[in-house]
XYZ file of C-alpha atoms in Angstrom:
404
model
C 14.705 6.596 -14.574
C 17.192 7.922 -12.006
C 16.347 11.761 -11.725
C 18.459 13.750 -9.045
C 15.890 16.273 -6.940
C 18.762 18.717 -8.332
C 17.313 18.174 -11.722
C 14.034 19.600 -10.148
C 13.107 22.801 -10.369
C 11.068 24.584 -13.065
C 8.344 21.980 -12.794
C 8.012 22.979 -9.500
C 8.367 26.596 -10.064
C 4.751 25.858 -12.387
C 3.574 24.605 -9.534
C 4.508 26.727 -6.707
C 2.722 29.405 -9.916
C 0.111 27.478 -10.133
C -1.625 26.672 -6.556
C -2.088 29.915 -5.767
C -5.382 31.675 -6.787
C -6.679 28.838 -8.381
C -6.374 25.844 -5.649
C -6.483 28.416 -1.888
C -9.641 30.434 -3.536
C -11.564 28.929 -6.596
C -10.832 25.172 -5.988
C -12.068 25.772 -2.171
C -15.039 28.059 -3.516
C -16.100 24.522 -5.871
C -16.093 22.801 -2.704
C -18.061 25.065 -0.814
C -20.815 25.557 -3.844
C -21.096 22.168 -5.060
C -19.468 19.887 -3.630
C -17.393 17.089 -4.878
C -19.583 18.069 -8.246
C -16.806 19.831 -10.207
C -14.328 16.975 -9.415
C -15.139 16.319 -13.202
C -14.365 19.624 -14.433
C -11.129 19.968 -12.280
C -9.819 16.299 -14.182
C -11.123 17.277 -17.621
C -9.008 20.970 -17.497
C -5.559 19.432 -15.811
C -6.102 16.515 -18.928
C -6.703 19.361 -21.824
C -4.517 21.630 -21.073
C -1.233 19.050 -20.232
C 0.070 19.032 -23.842
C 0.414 22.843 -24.360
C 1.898 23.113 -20.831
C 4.526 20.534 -21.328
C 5.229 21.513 -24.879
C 7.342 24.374 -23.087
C 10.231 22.877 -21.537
C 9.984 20.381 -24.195
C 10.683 22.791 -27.013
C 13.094 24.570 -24.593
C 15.324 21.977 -24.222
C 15.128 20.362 -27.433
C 16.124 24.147 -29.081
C 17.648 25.812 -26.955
C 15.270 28.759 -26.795
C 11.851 29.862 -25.420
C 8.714 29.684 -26.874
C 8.669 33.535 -27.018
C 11.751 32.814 -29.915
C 10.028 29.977 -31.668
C 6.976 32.712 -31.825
C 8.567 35.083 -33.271
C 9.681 32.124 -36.340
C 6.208 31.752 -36.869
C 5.693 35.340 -37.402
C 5.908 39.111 -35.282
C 2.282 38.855 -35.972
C 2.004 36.433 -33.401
C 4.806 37.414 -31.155
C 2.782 40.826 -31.162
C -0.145 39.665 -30.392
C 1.351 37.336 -27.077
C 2.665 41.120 -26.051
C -0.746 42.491 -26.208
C -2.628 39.407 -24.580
C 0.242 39.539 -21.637
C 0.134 43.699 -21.095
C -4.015 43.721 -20.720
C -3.700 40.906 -18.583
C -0.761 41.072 -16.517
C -2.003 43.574 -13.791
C -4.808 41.946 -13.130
C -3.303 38.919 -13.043
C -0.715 40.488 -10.415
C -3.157 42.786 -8.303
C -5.383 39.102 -7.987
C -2.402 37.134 -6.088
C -1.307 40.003 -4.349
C -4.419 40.425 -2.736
C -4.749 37.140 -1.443
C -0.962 36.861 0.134
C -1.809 40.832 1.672
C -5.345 39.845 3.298
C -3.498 36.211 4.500
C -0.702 38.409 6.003
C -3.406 40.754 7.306
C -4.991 38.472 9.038
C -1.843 36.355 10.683
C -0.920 39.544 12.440
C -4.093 40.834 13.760
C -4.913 43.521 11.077
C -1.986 45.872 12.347
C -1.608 47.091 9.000
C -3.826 47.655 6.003
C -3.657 45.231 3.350
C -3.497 48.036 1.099
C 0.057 48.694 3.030
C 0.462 44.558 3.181
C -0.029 44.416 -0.755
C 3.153 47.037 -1.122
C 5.179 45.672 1.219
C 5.009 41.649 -0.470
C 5.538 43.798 -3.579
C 8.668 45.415 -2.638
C 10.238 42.096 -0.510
C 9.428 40.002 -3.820
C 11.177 42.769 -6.010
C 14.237 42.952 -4.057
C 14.752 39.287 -3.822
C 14.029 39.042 -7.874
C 16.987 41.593 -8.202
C 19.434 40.050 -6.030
C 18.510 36.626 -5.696
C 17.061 35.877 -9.365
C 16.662 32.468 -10.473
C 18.411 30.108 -8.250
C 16.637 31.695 -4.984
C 12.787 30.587 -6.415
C 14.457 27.008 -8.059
C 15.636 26.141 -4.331
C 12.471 27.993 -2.138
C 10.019 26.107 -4.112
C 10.973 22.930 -3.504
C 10.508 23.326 -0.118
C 7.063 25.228 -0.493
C 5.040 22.873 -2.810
C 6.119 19.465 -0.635
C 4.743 21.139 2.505
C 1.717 22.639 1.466
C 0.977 18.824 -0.101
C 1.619 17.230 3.365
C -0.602 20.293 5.219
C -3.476 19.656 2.792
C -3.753 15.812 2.694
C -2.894 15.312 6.710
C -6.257 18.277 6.659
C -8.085 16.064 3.994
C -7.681 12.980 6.276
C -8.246 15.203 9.685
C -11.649 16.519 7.750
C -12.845 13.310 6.732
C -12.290 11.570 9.894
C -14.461 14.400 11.759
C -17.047 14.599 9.039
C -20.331 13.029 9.772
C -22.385 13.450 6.491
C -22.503 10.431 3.766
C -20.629 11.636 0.800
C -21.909 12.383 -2.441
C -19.992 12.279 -5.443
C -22.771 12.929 -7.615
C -21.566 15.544 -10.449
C -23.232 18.583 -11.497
C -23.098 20.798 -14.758
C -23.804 24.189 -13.864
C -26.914 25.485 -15.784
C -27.438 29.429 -14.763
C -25.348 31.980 -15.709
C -23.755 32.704 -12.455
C -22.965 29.193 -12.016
C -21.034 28.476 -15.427
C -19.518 32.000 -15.183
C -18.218 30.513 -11.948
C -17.394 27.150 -14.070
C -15.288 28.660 -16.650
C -13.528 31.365 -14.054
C -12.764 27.902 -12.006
C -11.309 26.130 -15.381
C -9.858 29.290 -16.231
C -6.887 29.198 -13.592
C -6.922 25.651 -13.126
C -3.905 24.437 -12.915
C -2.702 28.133 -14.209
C -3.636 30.031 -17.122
C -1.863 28.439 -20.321
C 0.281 31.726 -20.857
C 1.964 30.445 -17.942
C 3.467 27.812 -20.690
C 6.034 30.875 -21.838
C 7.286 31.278 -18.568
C 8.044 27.316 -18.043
C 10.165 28.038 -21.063
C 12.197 30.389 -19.892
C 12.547 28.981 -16.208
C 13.988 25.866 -18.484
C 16.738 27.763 -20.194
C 17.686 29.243 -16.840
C 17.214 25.866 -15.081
C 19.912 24.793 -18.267
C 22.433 27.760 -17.120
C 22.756 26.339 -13.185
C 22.592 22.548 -14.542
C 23.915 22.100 -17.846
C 23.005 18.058 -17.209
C 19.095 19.256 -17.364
C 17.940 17.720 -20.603
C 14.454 17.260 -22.481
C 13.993 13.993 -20.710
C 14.291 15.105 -16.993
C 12.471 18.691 -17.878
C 9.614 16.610 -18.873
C 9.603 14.436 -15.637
C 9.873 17.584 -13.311
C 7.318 19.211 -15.320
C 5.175 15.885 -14.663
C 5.751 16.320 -10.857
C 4.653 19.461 -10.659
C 1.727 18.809 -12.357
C 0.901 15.538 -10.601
C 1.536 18.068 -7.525
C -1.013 20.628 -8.577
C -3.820 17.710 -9.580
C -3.475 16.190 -5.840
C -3.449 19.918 -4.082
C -6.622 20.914 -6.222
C -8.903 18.097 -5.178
C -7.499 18.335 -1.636
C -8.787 22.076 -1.288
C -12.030 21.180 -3.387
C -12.425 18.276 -0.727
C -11.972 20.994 1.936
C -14.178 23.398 1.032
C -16.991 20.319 0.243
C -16.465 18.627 3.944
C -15.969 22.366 5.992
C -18.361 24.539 3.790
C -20.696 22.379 1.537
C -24.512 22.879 2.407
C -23.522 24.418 5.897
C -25.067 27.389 5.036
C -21.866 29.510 5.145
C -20.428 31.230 2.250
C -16.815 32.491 1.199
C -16.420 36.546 1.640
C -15.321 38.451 -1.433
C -13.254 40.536 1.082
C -9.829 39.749 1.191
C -8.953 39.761 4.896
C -12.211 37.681 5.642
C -11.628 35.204 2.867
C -7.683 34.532 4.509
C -9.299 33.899 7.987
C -12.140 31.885 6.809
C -9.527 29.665 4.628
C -7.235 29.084 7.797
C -10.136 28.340 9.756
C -11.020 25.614 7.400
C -7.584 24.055 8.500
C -7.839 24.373 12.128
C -11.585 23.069 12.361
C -10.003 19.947 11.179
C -6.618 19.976 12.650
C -7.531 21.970 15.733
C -6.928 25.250 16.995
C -2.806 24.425 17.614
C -2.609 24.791 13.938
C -3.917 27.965 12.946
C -0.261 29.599 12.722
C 1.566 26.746 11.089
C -1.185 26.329 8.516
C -1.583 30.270 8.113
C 1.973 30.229 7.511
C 1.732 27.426 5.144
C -0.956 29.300 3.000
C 0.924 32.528 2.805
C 4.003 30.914 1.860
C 2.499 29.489 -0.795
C 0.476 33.088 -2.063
C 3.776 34.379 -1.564
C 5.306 32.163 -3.878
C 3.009 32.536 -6.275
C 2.874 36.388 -6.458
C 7.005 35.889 -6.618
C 6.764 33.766 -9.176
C 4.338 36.063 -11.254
C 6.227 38.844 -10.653
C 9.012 37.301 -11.866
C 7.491 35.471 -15.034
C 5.434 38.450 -16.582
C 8.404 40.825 -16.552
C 10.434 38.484 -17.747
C 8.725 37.363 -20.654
C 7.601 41.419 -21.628
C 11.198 41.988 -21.686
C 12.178 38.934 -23.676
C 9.158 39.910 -26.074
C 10.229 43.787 -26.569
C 13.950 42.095 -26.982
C 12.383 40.463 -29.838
C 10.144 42.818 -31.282
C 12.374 45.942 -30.964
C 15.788 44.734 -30.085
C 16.035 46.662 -26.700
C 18.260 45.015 -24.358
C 16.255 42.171 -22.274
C 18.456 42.294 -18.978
C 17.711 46.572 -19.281
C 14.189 45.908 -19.993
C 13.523 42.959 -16.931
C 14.143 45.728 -14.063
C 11.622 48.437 -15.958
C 9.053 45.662 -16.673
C 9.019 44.964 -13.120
C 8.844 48.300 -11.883
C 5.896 49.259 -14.171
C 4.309 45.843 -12.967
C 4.403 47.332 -8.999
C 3.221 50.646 -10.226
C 0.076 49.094 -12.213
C -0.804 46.783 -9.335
C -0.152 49.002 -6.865
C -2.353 51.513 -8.615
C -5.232 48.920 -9.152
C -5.018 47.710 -5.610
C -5.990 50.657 -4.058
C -8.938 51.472 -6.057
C -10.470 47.578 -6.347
C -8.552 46.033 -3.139
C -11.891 45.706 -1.748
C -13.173 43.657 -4.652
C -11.042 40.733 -4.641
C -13.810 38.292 -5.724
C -14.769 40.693 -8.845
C -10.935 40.544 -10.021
C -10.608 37.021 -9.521
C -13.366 36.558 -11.966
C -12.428 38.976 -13.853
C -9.160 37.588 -13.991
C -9.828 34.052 -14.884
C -12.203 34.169 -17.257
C -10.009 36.225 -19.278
C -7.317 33.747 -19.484
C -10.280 31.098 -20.024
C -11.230 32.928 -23.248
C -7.418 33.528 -24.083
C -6.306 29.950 -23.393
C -7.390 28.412 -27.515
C -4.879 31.222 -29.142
C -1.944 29.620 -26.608
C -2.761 25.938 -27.374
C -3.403 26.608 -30.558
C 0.283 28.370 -31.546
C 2.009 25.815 -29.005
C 0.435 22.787 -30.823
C 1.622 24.793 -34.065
C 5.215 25.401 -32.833
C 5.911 21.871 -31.307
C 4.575 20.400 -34.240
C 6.469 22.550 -36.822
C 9.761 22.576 -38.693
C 11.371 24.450 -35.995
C 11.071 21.702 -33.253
C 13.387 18.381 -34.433
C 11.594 15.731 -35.462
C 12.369 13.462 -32.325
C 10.718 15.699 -30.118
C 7.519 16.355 -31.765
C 4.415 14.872 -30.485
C 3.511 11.553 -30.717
C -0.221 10.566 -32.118
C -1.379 10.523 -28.696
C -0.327 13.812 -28.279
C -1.451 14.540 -31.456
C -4.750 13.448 -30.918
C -4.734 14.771 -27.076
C -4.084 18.367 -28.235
C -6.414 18.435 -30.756
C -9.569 17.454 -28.368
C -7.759 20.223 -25.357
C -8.072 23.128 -28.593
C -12.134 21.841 -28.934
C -12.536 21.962 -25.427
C -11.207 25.265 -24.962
C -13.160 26.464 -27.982
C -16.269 24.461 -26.926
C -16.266 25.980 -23.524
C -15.603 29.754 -24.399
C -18.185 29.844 -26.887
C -20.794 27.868 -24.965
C -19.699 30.793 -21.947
C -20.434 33.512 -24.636
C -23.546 32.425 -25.612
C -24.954 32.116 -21.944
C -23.885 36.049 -21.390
């Protein structure tokens, strides 16, 4: 199949969404904790959860509208109920990446300003180049942005593995306390991304559509299997960081934001040496960066979309309010819980955990409806693919619940 890299872009844009939270902090943490032990876990929740992420630019293409519109065909009920699951979640969600990128920014510039101050700043930058940039600006930046942070973390991998003297063990584990599987499902929670995520990959599509009308179903699925590849490789290249740097050292990860960032470059340069602290400090806020554009793009967009639908308010009106009462929330939140950047995380992710059966559940529903044509409908390995990622996901959450 002869696929431009022009024909790349939302796939990516997942991606660049994606390794963010999930890969720099949680995928590092299941290094650091256990090892290579939750390489099974990582595999099991990229396998699961494929289907009802690439059901989005699938039914984008193939209808010519987001998933948001095919939602609203099944009923406002559950239209509604995506607009409540998004505004509870969406701040936290936000305040979470933004205080990684502000304590990585912190600490590349020597703690001359607060992240507090750091955290409004990124905000503001990634607002202004939302307004006057828009879509094209994040389909070309991100391209650029997920290839090097995959170099930078395999050429680490290597570095690490080449220095590391221990035998390794890939031995895995199944958490049995309640810290450890709240840890579990908070890791499987973001990883790749939380499956809401699957709304904005529709929408990305459509726009990808306006700036390349020769993007089609056929090349939105390979660029959405790129990016995924992409976020599969980067995840067990962080997990393999924090298991050679951290594992049974007798270190541990701060909750702190600022002393997180430095102990996350620092994992870098002990393998690359000290010459790479700024490149690979750039590296990893470039990609936070990314990821709290891309989220502060997405969530906005998709609220206004949703209110479009729900209450016929203009959606172009409704992007630049969204966005500014998305900076005011996590703005708010910041400076009250900046300081506990592990308790949001978890917070965070186990939320979309517990959240993630209602999205693969009405994306399975959607794709496999009336209102998708029949040629682009799964096939019975999908069909049978989906239906074991919905038990998971149920599985997990209740077997979480029941442990609380």
């Amino acid at each position: 199949m002869n696929i431009s890299f022009k024909k790349l872009g939302p796939g990516l844009l997942f991606a660049g969404a994606a390794i963010g939270v999930s890969h720099l902090v949680q995928s590092t943490r299941a290094g650091a904790d256990f090892g290579y032990g939750l390489i099974w876990a990582l595999l099991l929740v990229h396998i699961f959860k494929y289907p009802f992420f690439q059901f989005a630019p699938r039914y984008a293409l193939a209808t010519g509208e987001s998933l948001l519109d095919g939602y609203k065909k099944m009923g406002k009920g559950v239209l509604f109920a995506y607009f409540i699951l998004t505004f509870t979640t969406m701040f936290t969600i936000q305040t979470t990446v933004t205080i990684v990128t502000a304590g990585i920014a912190s600490t590349l510039f020597g703690n001359l300003i607060s992240t507090e101050i750091w955290a409004v700043i990124i905000l503001s930058i990634c607002a202004l180049i939302l307004i006057k940039g828009k879509y094209s600006f994040l389909d070309q930046i991100m391209k650029v942005i997920v290839i090097t942070l995959t170099i930078s973390t395999l050429i680490a991998v290597v570095l690490a593995l080449n220095s590391n003297p221990h035998a390794l063990s890939f031995k895995q584990i199944l958490p049995e306390n309640t810290l450890e599987i709240s840890f579990l499902i908070a890791f499987m929670g973001w990883m790749p991304a939380p499956l809401d995520v699957s709304v904005w990959q529709s929408l990305w599509a459509l726009e990808k559509r306006k700036v390349n009308n020769t993007y089609n179903v056929k090349s939105s699925l390979f660029d959405f299997n790129v990016g995924y590849l992409a976020t599969i490789i980067i995840g067990l290249g962080f997990m393999a960081l924090g298991a050679l740097v951290m594992f049974q050292s007798g270190s541990t990860f701060s909750d702190k934001a600022g002393e997180f960032s430095n102990q996350l470059i620092s994992m870098y340069t002990k393998s690359l040496g000290n010459w790479a602290y700024l490149i690979i400090g750039i590296a990893a806020f470039t990609t936070m960066f990314s990821t709290t554009l891309t989220t502060l793009d997405a969530s906005p967009r998709t609220m206004a979309k949703t209110t479009e639908l729900l209450f016929g308010h203009s959606s172009k009106r409704n992007y630049l309010l969204w966005i500014s009462i998305l900076i005011a929330g996590t703005v708010s939140i910041y400076f009250f819980l900046g300081s506990e950047m592990g308790l949001l995380i978890k917070v965070a992710t186990i939320i979309s955990f517990l959240t993630a059966p209602f999205y693969a559940i009405i994306n399975y529903k959607l794709i496999s409806s009336k209102h998708t044509p029949v040629e682009w409908r799964p096939s019975l390995k999908i069909h049978v693919l989906s239906w074991l990622g919905i038990l998971f996901l149920i599985g997990f959450s209740l077997w979480y619940l029941t442990t609380l």
